[in-house]
mmCIF file of C-alpha atoms in Angstrom:
data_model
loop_
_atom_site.group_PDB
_atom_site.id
_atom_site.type_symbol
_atom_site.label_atom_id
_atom_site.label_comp_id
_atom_site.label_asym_id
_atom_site.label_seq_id
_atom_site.Cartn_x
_atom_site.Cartn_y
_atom_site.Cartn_z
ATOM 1 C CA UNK O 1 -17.789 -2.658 25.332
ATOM 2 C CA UNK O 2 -15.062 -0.247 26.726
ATOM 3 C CA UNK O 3 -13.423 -0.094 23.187
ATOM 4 C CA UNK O 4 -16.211 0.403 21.468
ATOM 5 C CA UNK O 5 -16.649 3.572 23.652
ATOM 6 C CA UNK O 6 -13.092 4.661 23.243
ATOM 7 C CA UNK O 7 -13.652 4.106 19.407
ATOM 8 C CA UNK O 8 -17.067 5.975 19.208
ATOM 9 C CA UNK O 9 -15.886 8.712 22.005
ATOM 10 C CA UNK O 10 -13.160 9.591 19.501
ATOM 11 C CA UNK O 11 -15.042 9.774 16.432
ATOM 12 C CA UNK O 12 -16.861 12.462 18.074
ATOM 13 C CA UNK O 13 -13.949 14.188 19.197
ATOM 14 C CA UNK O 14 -12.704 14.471 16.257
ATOM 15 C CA UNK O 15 -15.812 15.399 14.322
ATOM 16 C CA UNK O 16 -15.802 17.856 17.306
ATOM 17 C CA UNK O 17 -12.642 19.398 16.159
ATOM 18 C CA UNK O 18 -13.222 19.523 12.674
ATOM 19 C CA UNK O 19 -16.203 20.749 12.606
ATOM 20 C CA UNK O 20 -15.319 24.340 14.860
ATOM 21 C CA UNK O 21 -11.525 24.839 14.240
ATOM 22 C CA UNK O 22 -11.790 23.998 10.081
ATOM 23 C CA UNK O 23 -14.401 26.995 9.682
ATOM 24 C CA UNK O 24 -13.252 29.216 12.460
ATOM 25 C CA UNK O 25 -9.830 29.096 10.264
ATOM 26 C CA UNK O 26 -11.654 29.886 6.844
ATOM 27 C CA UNK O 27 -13.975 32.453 8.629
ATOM 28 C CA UNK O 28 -10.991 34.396 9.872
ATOM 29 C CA UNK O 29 -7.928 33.389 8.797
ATOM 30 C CA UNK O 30 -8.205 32.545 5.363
ATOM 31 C CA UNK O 31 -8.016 35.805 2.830
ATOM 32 C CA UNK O 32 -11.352 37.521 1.876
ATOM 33 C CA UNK O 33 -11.271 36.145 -1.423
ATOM 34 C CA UNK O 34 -9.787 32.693 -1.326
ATOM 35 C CA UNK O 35 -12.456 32.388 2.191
ATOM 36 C CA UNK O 36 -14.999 32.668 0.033
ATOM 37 C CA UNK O 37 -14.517 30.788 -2.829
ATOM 38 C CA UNK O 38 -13.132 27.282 -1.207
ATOM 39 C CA UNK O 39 -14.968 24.357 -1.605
ATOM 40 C CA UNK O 40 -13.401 21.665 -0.749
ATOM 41 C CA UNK O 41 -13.794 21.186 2.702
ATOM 42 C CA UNK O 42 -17.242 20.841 2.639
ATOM 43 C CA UNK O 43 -16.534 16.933 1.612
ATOM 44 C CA UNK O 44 -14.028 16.417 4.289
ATOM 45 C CA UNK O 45 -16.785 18.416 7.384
ATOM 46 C CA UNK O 46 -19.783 16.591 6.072
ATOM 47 C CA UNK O 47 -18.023 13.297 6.518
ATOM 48 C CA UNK O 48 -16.956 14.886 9.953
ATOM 49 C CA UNK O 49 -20.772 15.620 10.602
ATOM 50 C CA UNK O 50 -22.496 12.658 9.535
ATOM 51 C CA UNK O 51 -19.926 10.667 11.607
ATOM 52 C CA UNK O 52 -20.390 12.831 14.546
ATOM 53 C CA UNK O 53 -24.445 12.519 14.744
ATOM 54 C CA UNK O 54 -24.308 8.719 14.244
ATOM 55 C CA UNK O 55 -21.218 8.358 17.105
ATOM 56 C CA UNK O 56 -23.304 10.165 19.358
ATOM 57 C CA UNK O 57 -26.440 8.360 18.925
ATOM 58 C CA UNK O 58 -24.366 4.964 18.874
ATOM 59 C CA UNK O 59 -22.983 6.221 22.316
ATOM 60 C CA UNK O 60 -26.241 6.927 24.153
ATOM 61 C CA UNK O 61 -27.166 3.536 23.107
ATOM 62 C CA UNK O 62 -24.452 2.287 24.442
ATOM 63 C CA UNK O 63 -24.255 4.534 28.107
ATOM 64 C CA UNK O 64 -27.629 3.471 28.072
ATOM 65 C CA UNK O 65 -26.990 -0.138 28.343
ATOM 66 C CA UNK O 66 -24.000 0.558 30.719
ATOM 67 C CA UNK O 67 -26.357 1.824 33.267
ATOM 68 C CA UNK O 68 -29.346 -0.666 32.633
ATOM 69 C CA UNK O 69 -27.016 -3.732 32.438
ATOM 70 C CA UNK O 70 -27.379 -5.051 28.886
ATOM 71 C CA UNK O 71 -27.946 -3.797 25.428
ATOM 72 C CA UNK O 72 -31.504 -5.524 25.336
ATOM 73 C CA UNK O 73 -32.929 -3.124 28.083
ATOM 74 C CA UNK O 74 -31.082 -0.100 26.719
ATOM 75 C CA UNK O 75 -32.987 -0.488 23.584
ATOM 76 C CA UNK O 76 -36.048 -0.169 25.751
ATOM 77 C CA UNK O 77 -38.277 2.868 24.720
ATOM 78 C CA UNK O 78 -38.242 3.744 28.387
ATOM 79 C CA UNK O 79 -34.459 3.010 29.414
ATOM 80 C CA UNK O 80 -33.666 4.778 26.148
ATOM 81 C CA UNK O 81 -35.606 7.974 27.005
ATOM 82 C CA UNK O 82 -34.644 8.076 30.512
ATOM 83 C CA UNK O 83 -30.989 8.444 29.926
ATOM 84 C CA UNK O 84 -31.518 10.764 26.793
ATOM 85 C CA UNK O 85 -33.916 13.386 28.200
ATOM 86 C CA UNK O 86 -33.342 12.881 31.791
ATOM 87 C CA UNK O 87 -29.908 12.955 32.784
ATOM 88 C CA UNK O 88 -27.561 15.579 31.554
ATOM 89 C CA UNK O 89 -25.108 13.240 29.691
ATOM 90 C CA UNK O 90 -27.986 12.051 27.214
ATOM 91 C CA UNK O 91 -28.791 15.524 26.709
ATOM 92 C CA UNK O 92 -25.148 15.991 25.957
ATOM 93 C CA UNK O 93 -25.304 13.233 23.207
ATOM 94 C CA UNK O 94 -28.622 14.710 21.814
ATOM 95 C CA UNK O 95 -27.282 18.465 21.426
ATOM 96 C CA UNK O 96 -24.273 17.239 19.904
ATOM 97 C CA UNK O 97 -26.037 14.990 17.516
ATOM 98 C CA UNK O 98 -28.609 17.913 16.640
ATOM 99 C CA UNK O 99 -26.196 20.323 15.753
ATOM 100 C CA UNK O 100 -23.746 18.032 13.886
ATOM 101 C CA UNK O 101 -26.839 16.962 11.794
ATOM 102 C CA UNK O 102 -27.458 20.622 11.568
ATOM 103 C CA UNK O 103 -24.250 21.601 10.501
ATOM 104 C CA UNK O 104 -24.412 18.928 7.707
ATOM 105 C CA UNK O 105 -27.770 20.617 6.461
ATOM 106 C CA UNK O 106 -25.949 23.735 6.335
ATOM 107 C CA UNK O 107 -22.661 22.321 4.429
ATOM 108 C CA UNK O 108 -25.346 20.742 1.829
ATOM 109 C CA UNK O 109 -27.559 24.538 1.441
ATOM 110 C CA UNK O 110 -25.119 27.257 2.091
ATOM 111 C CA UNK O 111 -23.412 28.825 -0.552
ATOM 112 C CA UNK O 112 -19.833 29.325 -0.336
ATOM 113 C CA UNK O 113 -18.249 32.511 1.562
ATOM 114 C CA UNK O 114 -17.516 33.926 4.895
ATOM 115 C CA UNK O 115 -20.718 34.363 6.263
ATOM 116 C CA UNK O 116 -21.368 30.838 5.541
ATOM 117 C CA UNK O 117 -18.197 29.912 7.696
ATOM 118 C CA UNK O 118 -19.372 31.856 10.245
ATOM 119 C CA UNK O 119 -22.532 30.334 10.756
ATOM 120 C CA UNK O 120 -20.807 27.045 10.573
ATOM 121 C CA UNK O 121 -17.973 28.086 13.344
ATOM 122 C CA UNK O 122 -20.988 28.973 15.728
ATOM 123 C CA UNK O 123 -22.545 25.548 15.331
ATOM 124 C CA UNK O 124 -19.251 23.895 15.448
ATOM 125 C CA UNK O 125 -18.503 25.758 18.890
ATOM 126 C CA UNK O 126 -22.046 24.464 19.982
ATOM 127 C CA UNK O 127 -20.948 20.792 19.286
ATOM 128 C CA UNK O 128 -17.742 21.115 20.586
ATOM 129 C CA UNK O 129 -18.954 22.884 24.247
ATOM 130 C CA UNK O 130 -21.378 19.664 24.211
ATOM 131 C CA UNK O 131 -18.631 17.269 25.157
ATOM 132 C CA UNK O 132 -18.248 18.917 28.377
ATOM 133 C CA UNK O 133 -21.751 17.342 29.344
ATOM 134 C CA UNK O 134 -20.490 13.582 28.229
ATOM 135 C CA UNK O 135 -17.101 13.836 30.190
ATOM 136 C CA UNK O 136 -15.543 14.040 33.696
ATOM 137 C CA UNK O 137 -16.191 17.377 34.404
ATOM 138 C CA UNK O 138 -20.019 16.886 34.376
ATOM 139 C CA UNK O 139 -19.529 14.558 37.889
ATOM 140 C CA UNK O 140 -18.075 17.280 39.746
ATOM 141 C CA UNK O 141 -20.445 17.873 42.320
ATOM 142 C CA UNK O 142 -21.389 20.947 44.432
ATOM 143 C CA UNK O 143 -19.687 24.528 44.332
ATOM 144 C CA UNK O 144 -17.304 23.220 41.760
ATOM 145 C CA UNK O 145 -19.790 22.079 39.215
ATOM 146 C CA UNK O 146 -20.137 24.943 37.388
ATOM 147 C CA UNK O 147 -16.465 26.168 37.573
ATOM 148 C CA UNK O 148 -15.067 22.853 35.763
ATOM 149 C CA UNK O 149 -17.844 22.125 33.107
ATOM 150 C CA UNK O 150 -16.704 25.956 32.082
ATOM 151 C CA UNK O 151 -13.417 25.063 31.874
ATOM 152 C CA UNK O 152 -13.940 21.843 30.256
ATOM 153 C CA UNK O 153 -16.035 23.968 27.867
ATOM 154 C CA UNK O 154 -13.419 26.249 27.007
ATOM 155 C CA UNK O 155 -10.809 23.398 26.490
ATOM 156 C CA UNK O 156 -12.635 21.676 24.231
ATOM 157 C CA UNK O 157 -13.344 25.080 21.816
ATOM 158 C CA UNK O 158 -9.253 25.639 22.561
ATOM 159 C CA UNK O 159 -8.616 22.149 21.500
ATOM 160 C CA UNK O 160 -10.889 22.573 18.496
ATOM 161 C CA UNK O 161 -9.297 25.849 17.726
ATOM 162 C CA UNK O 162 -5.973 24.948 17.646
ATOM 163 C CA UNK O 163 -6.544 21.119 16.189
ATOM 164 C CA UNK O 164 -9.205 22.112 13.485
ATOM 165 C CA UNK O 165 -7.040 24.985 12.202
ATOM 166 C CA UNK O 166 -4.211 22.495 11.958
ATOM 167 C CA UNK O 167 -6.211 20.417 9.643
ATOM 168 C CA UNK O 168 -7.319 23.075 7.669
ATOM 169 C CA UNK O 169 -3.650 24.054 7.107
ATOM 170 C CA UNK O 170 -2.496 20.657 6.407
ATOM 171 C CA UNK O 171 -5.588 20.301 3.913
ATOM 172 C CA UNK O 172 -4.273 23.434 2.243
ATOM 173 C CA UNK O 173 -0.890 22.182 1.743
ATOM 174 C CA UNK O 174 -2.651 19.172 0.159
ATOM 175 C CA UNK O 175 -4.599 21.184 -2.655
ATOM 176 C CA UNK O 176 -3.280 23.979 -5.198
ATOM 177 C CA UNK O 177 -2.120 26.064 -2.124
ATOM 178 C CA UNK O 178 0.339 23.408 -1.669
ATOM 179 C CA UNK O 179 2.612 24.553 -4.834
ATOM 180 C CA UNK O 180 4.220 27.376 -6.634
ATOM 181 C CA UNK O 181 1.027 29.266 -7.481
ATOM 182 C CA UNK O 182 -0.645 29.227 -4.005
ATOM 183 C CA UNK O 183 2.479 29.701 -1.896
ATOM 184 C CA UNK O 184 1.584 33.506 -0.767
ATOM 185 C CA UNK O 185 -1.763 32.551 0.417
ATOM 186 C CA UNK O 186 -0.425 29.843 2.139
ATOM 187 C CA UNK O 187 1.816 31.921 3.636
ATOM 188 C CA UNK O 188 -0.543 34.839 4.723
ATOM 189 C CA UNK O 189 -2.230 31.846 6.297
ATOM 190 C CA UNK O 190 0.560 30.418 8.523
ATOM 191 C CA UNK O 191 1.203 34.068 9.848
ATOM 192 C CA UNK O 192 -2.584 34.629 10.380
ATOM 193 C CA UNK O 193 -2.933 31.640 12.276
ATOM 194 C CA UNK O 194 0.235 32.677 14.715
ATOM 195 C CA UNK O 195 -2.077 33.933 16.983
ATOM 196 C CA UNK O 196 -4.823 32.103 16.824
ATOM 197 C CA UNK O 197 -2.501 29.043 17.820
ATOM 198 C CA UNK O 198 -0.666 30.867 20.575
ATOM 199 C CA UNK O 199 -4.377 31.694 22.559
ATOM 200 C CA UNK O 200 -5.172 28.267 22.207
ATOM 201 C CA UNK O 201 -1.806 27.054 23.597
ATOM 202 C CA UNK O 202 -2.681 29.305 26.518
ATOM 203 C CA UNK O 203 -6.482 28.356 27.126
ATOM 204 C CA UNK O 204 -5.424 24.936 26.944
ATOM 205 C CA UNK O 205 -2.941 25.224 29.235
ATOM 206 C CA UNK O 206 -5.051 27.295 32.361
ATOM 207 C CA UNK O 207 -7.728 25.102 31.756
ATOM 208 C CA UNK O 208 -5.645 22.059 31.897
ATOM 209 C CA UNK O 209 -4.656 22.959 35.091
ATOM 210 C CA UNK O 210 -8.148 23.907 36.601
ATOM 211 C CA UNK O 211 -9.634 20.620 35.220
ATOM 212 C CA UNK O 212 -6.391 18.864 37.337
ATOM 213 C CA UNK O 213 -6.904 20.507 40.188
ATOM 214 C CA UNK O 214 -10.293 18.652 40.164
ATOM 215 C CA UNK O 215 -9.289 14.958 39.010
ATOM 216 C CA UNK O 216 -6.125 14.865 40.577
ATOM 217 C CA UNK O 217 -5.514 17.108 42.950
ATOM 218 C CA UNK O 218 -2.681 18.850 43.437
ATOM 219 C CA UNK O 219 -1.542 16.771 46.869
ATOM 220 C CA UNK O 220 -2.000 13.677 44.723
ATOM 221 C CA UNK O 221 0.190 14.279 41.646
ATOM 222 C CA UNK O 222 3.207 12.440 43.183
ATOM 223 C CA UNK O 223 1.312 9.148 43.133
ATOM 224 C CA UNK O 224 0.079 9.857 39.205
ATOM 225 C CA UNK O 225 2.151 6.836 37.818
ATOM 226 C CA UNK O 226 0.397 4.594 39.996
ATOM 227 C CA UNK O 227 -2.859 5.196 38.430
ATOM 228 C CA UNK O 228 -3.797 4.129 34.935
ATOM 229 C CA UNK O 229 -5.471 7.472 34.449
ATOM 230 C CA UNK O 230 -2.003 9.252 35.539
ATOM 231 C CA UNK O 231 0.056 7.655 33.665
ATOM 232 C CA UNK O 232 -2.511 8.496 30.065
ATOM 233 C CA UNK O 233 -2.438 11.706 31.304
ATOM 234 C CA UNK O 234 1.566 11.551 31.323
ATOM 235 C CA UNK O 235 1.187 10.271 27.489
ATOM 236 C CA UNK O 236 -1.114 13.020 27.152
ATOM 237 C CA UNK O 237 1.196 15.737 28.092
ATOM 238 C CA UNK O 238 4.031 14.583 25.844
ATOM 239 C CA UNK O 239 2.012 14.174 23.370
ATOM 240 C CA UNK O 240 1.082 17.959 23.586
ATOM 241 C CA UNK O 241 4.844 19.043 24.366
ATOM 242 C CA UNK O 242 5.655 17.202 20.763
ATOM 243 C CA UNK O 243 2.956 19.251 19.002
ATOM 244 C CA UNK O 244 4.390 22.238 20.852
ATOM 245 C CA UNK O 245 7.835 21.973 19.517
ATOM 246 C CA UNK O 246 6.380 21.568 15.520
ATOM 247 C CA UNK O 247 4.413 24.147 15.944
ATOM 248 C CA UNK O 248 6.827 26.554 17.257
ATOM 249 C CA UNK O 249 8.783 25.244 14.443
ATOM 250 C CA UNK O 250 6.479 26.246 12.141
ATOM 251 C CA UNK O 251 6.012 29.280 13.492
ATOM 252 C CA UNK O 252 9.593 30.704 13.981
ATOM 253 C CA UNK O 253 11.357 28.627 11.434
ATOM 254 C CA UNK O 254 9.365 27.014 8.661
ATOM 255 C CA UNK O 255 6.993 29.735 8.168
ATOM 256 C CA UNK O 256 9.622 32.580 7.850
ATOM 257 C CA UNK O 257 11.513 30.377 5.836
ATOM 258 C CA UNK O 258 9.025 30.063 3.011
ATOM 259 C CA UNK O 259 7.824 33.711 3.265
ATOM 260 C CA UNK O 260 11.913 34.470 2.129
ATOM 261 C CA UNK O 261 11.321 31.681 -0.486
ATOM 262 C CA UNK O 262 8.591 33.080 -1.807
ATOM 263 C CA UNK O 263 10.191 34.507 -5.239
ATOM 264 C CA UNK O 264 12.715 31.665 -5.548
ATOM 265 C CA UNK O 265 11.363 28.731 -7.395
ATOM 266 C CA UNK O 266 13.998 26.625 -6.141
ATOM 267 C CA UNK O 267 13.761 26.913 -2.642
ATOM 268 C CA UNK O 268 10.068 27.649 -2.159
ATOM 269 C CA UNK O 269 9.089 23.457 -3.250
ATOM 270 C CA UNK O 270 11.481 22.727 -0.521
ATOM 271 C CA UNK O 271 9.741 25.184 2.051
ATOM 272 C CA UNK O 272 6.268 23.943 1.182
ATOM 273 C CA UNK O 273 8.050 20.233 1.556
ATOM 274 C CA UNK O 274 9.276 20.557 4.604
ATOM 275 C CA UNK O 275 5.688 22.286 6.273
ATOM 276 C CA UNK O 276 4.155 19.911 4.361
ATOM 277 C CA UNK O 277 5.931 17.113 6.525
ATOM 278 C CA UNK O 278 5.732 19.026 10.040
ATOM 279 C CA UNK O 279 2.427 19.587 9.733
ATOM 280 C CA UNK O 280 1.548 16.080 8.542
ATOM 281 C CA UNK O 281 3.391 14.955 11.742
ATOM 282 C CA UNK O 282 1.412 17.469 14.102
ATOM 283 C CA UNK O 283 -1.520 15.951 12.537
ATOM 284 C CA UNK O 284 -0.515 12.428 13.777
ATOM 285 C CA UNK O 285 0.422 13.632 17.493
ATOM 286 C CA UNK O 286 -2.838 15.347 17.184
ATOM 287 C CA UNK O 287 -4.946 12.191 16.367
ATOM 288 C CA UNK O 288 -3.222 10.177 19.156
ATOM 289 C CA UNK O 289 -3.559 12.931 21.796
ATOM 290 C CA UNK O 290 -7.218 12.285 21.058
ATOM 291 C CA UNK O 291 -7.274 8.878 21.665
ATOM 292 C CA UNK O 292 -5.629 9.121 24.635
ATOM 293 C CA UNK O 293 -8.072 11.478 25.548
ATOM 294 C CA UNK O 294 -10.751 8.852 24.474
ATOM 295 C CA UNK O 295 -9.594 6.459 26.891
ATOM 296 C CA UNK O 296 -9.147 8.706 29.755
ATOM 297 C CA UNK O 297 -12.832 9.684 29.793
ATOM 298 C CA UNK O 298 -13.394 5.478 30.405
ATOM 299 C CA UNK O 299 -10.924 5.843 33.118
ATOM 300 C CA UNK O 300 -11.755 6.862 36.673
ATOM 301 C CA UNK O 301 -9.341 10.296 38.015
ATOM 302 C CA UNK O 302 -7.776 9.274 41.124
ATOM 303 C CA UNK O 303 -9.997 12.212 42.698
ATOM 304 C CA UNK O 304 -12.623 10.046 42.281
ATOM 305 C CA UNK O 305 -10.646 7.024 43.891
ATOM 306 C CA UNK O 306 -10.512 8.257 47.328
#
């Protein structure tokens, strides 16, 4: 059953991600006119919604029958309802399965532009924030409570931020802003997003640190290898250094690079190549920081071991 709940813990963080950071970037950091005339992501976030409401109804189901000891008594009217209305991580699931299945109704009516995306980012952030309720920061008890599930809150709309927006880029380069003709936009892009990525690199890391100071504990971080939890959270963090070198890649070499490339059609393929590739490879560190992350929220923090 553990898998299953690593498997069905990512799908929503990933429908998480795409569903705040892939809007926030067209809301804001796609050009007025291009903004409001894309279409195409609305296949790739309805997938991302759909996916998200049935992951989180699939995982209540299956946190139910964690706590009530089999699958037949989860599916109990009154097991079910218990852990859905009265204990903060069902509500959690139910928010985050309302609002995905809300921002799927929207994809479906709205008509394309920037108000649109706005709308979208807002429920997006809403989903997002919900995962604070189904992860470790929710058992923090006492004067702390509050404190962590706010920064678990704002890692997960950093996380989105910066990991949604990546997609969106990487979707670009995939599309007719990947060649000759869409080059500038693509461009004015990358250099919008600069500091969009840079605040998330910050929130994430300040937040990181708060959330460690609660499941590790800063006396306890020279014994981290000797807990399973430790050492994902070692994976995690080299993970996150890799994406940091790409993207500061991107942002100091490859970005520059095509906005001198620009007017050369023999060098600007090559430019759009070779983002094309980096961000392709962010992409993947991106997808396996999340499953680490997956399986550190089945993992006790040694905080909790003591």
């Amino acid at each position: 059953m553990e898998t299953t709940v690593v498997l069905l813990r990512l799908g929503q963080y990933i429908g998480a991600v795409l569903l705040f950071g892939v809007p926030l970037f067209f809301a804001f950091r796609m050009p007025m006119s291009d903004a409001a005339a894309e279409r195409w992501p609305r296949t790739t976030l309805l997938v991302a919604a759909v996916a998200t409401v049935l992951a989180a109804l699939a995982n209540l189901v299956v946190q139910t029958a964690v706590m009530a000891g089999s699958l037949t008594e989860a599916l109990k009217p009154e097991s079910l309802s218990y852990v859905a209305f009265g204990t903060g991580l069902g509500v959690g699931f139910l928010v985050r399965a309302a609002m995905a299945l809300l921002a799927a109704v929207l994809l479906i009516s709205l008509k394309p532009g920037r108000g649109g995306w706005i709308v979208l980012t807002v429920v997006g952030a809403v989903v997002s924030a919900s995962l604070a309720w189904t992860g470790h920061g929710a058992a923090t008890e006492g004067a702390g409570r509050w404190p962590h599930l706010i920064a678990d809150v704002v890692h997960a709309l950093a996380a989105g931020l910066w990991l949604g927006s990546l997609v969106a880029l990487f979707l670009m380069l995939r599309t007719r802003h990947g060649h000759a003709a869409g080059a500038p936009v693509t461009h004015a892009a990358l250099e919008g997003f600069a500091g969009l990525g840079t605040l998330a690199v910050v929130l994430l890391t300040i937040t990181g640190l708060v959330n460690s100071a609660y499941l590790i504990g800063f006396s306890r971080l020279g014994s981290l290898l000797t807990t399973p939890y430790g050492v994902l959270l070692i994976l995690k963090l080299v993970l996150f250094a890799g994406m940091l070198a790409l993207a500061a890649s991107n942002r100091f070499v490859l970005t520059p690079h095509l906005g001198s490339a620009l007017e050369d059609d023999h060098a600007r393929p090559l430019a759009l190549r070779r983002l094309r590739r980096s961000l392709a490879l962010e992409t993947v560190l991106a997808a396996l920081l999340l499953l680490i992350v997956a399986i550190m929220g089945t993992q006790a923090p040694p905080a909790a071991m003591m």
